[in-house]
Short mmCIF file of C-alpha atoms in Angstrom, two decimals:
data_model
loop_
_atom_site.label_atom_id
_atom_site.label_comp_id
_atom_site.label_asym_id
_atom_site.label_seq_id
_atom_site.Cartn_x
_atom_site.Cartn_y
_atom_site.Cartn_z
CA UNK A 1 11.40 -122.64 28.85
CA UNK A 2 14.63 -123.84 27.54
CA UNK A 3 14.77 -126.98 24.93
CA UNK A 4 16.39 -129.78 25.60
CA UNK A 5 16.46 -132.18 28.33
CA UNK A 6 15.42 -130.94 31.76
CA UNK A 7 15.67 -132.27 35.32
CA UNK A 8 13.09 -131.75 37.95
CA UNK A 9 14.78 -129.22 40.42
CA UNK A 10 16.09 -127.35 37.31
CA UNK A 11 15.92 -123.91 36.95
CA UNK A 12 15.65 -121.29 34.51
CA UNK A 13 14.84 -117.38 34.13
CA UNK A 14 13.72 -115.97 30.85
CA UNK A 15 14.83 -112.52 29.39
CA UNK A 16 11.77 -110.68 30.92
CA UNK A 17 12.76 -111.77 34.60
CA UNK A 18 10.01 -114.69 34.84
CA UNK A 19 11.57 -117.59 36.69
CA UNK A 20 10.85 -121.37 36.23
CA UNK A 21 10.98 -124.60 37.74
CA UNK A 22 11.17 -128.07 35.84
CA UNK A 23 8.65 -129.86 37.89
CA UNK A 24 8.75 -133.28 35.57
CA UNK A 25 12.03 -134.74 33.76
CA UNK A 26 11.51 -134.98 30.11
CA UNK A 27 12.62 -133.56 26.88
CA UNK A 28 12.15 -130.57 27.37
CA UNK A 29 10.90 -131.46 30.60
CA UNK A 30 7.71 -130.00 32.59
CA UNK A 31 8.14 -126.39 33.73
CA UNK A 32 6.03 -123.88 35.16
CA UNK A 33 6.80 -120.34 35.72
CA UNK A 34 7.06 -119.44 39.63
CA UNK A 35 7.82 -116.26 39.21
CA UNK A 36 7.08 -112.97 36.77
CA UNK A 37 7.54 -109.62 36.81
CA UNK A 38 5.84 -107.15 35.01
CA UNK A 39 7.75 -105.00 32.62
CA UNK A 40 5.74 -102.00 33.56
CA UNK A 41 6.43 -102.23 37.15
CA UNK A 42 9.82 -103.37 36.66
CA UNK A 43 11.37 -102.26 39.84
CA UNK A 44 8.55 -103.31 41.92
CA UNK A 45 10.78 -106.17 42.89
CA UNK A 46 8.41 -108.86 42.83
CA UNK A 47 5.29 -110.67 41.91
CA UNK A 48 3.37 -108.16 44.24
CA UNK A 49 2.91 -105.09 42.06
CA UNK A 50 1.00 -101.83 43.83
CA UNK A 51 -0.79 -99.61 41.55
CA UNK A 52 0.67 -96.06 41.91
CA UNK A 53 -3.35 -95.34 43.71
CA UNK A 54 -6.27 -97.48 44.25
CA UNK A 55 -9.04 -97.49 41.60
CA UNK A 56 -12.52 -98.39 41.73
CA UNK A 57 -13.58 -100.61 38.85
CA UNK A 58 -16.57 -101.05 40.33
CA UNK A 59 -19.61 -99.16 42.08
CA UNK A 60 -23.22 -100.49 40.98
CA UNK A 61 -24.41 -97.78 42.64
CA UNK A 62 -26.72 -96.05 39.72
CA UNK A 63 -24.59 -92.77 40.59
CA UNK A 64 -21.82 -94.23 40.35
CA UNK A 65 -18.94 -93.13 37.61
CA UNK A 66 -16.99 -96.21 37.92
CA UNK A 67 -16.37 -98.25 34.39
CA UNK A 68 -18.34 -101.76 35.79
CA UNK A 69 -21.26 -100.50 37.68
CA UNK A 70 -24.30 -103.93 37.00
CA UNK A 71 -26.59 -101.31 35.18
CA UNK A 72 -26.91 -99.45 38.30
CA UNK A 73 -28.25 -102.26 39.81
CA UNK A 74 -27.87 -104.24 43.33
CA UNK A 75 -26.28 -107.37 42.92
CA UNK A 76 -29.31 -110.21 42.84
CA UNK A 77 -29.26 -113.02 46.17
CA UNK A 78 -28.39 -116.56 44.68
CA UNK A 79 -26.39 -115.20 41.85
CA UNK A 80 -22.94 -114.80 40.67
CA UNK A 81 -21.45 -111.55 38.92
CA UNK A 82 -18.78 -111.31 36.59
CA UNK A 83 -16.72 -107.98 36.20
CA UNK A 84 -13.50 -108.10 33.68
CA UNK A 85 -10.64 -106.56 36.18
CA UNK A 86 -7.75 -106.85 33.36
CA UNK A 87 -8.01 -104.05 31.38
CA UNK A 88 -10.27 -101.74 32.79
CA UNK A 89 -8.73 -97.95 32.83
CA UNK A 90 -9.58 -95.42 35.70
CA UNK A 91 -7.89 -92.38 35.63
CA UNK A 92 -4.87 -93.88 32.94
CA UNK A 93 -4.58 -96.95 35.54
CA UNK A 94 -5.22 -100.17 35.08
CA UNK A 95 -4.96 -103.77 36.13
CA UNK A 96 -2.55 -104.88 32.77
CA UNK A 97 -3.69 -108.05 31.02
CA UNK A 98 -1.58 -111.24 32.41
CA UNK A 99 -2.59 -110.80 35.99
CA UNK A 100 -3.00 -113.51 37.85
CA UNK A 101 -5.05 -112.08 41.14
CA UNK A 102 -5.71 -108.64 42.54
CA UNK A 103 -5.76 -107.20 46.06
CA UNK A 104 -8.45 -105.01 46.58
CA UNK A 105 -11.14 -103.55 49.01
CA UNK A 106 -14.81 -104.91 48.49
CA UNK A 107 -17.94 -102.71 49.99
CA UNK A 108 -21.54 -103.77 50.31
CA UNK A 109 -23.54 -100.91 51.13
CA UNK A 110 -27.29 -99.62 50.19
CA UNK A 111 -28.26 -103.66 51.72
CA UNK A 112 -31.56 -105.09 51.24
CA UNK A 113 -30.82 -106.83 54.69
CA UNK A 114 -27.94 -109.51 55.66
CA UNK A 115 -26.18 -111.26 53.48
CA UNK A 116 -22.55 -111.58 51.97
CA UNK A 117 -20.34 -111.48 48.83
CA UNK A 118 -17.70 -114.35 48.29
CA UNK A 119 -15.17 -114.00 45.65
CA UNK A 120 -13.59 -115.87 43.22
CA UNK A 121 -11.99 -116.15 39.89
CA UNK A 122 -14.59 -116.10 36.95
CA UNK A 123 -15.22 -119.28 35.44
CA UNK A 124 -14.59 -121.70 38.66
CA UNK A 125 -17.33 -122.21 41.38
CA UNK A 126 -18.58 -120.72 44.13
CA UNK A 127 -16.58 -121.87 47.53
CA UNK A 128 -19.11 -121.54 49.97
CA UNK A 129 -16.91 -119.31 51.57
CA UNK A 130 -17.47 -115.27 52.74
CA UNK A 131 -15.39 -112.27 51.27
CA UNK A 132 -17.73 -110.21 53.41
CA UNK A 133 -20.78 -110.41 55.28
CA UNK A 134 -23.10 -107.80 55.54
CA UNK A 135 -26.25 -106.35 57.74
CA UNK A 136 -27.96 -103.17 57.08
CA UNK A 137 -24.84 -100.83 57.37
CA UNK A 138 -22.23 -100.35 54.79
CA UNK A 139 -19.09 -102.77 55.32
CA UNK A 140 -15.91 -103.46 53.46
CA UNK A 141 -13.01 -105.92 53.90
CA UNK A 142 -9.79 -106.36 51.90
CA UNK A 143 -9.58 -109.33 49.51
CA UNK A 144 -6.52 -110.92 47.41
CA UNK A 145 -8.31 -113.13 44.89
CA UNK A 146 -6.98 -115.22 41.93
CA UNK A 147 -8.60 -113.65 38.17
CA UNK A 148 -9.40 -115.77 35.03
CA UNK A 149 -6.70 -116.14 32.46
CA UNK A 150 -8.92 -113.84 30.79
CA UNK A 151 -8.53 -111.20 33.76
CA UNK A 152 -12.03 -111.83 35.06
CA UNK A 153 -13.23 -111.37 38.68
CA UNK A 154 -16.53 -112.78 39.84
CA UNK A 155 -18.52 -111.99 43.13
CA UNK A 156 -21.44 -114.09 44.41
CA UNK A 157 -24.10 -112.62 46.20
CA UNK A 158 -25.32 -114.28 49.17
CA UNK A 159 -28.85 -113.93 50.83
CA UNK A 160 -30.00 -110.26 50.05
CA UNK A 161 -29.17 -107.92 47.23
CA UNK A 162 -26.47 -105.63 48.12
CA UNK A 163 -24.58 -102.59 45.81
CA UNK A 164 -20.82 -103.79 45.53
CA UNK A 165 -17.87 -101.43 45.26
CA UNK A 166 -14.60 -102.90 44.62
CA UNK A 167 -11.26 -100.90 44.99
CA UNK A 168 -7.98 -102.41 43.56
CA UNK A 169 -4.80 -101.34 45.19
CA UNK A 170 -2.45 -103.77 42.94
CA UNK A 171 -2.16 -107.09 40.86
CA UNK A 172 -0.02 -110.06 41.40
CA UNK A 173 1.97 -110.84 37.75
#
């Protein structure tokens, strides 16, 4: 943000495209960017950036080829999961490092019985609240959730143990 002093209400757009908003008058003021685009999706025309295809970061399933798979393993009732979204490369595509949140398609499937996944940016916790809720069939539901500033995703699993799949579509920057 620019030097000097700032109003709250002002305004200002850096040379990338990011837009910002003094919310605090001061020298220089209190800003904090509203706004970003990506410079690899720079005609995207927005915050909202779609991958150019979906791509599964993760599958625990011990099968699976994804990059984040738990060891093969189910994801363990009464615990939480991290998986590092940012950075992770399927195919030559990737989430890029500065995203903020992801939209994506989460699957629980091979159950243990009912249960459910909730969401949420590593490092903060648990909401209490349900991404999806599963029985003994295979179910998935689309998510946006918030990331780390480190690009990090976790999932809690509720209940039973459950194999996760996870399916991002695109990124918010």
């Amino acid at each position: 943000p620019p030097a000097g002093v700032a109003l709250a209400g002002d305004q200002w757009r850096d040379s990338t495209g990011a837009m910002f908003v003094c919310t605090a008058d001061g020298s220089p003021g209190t800003w904090r960017r509203v706004v970003a685009q990506h410079p690899d999706y720079a005609n995207a025309g927005g915050s909202i950036n779609l991958l150019a295809r979906p791509i599964r970061v993760v599958d625990t399933r011990p099968t699976s080829t994804a990059p984040l798979k738990n060891g093969g393993n189910r994801l363990a009732p009464s615990t939480n999961t991290t998986f590092q979204i940012t950075g992770t490369t399927v195919s030559g595509v990737s989430v890029p490092a500065g995203a903020t949140g992801i939209l994506a398609n989460i699957t629980a499937t091979d159950t243990l019985g009912s249960g459910f996944f909730s969401v949420f940016a590593a490092g903060l916790s648990p909401t209490g609240t349900s991404t999806v809720n599963y029985t003994d069939v295979s179910i998935a539901n689309f998510f946006m959730s918030a990331l780390s500033t480190g690009g990090a995703l976790t999932v809690r699993c509720g209940s039973n143990a459950a194999h996760c799949i996870i399916d991002v579509m695109g990124f918010l920057y």
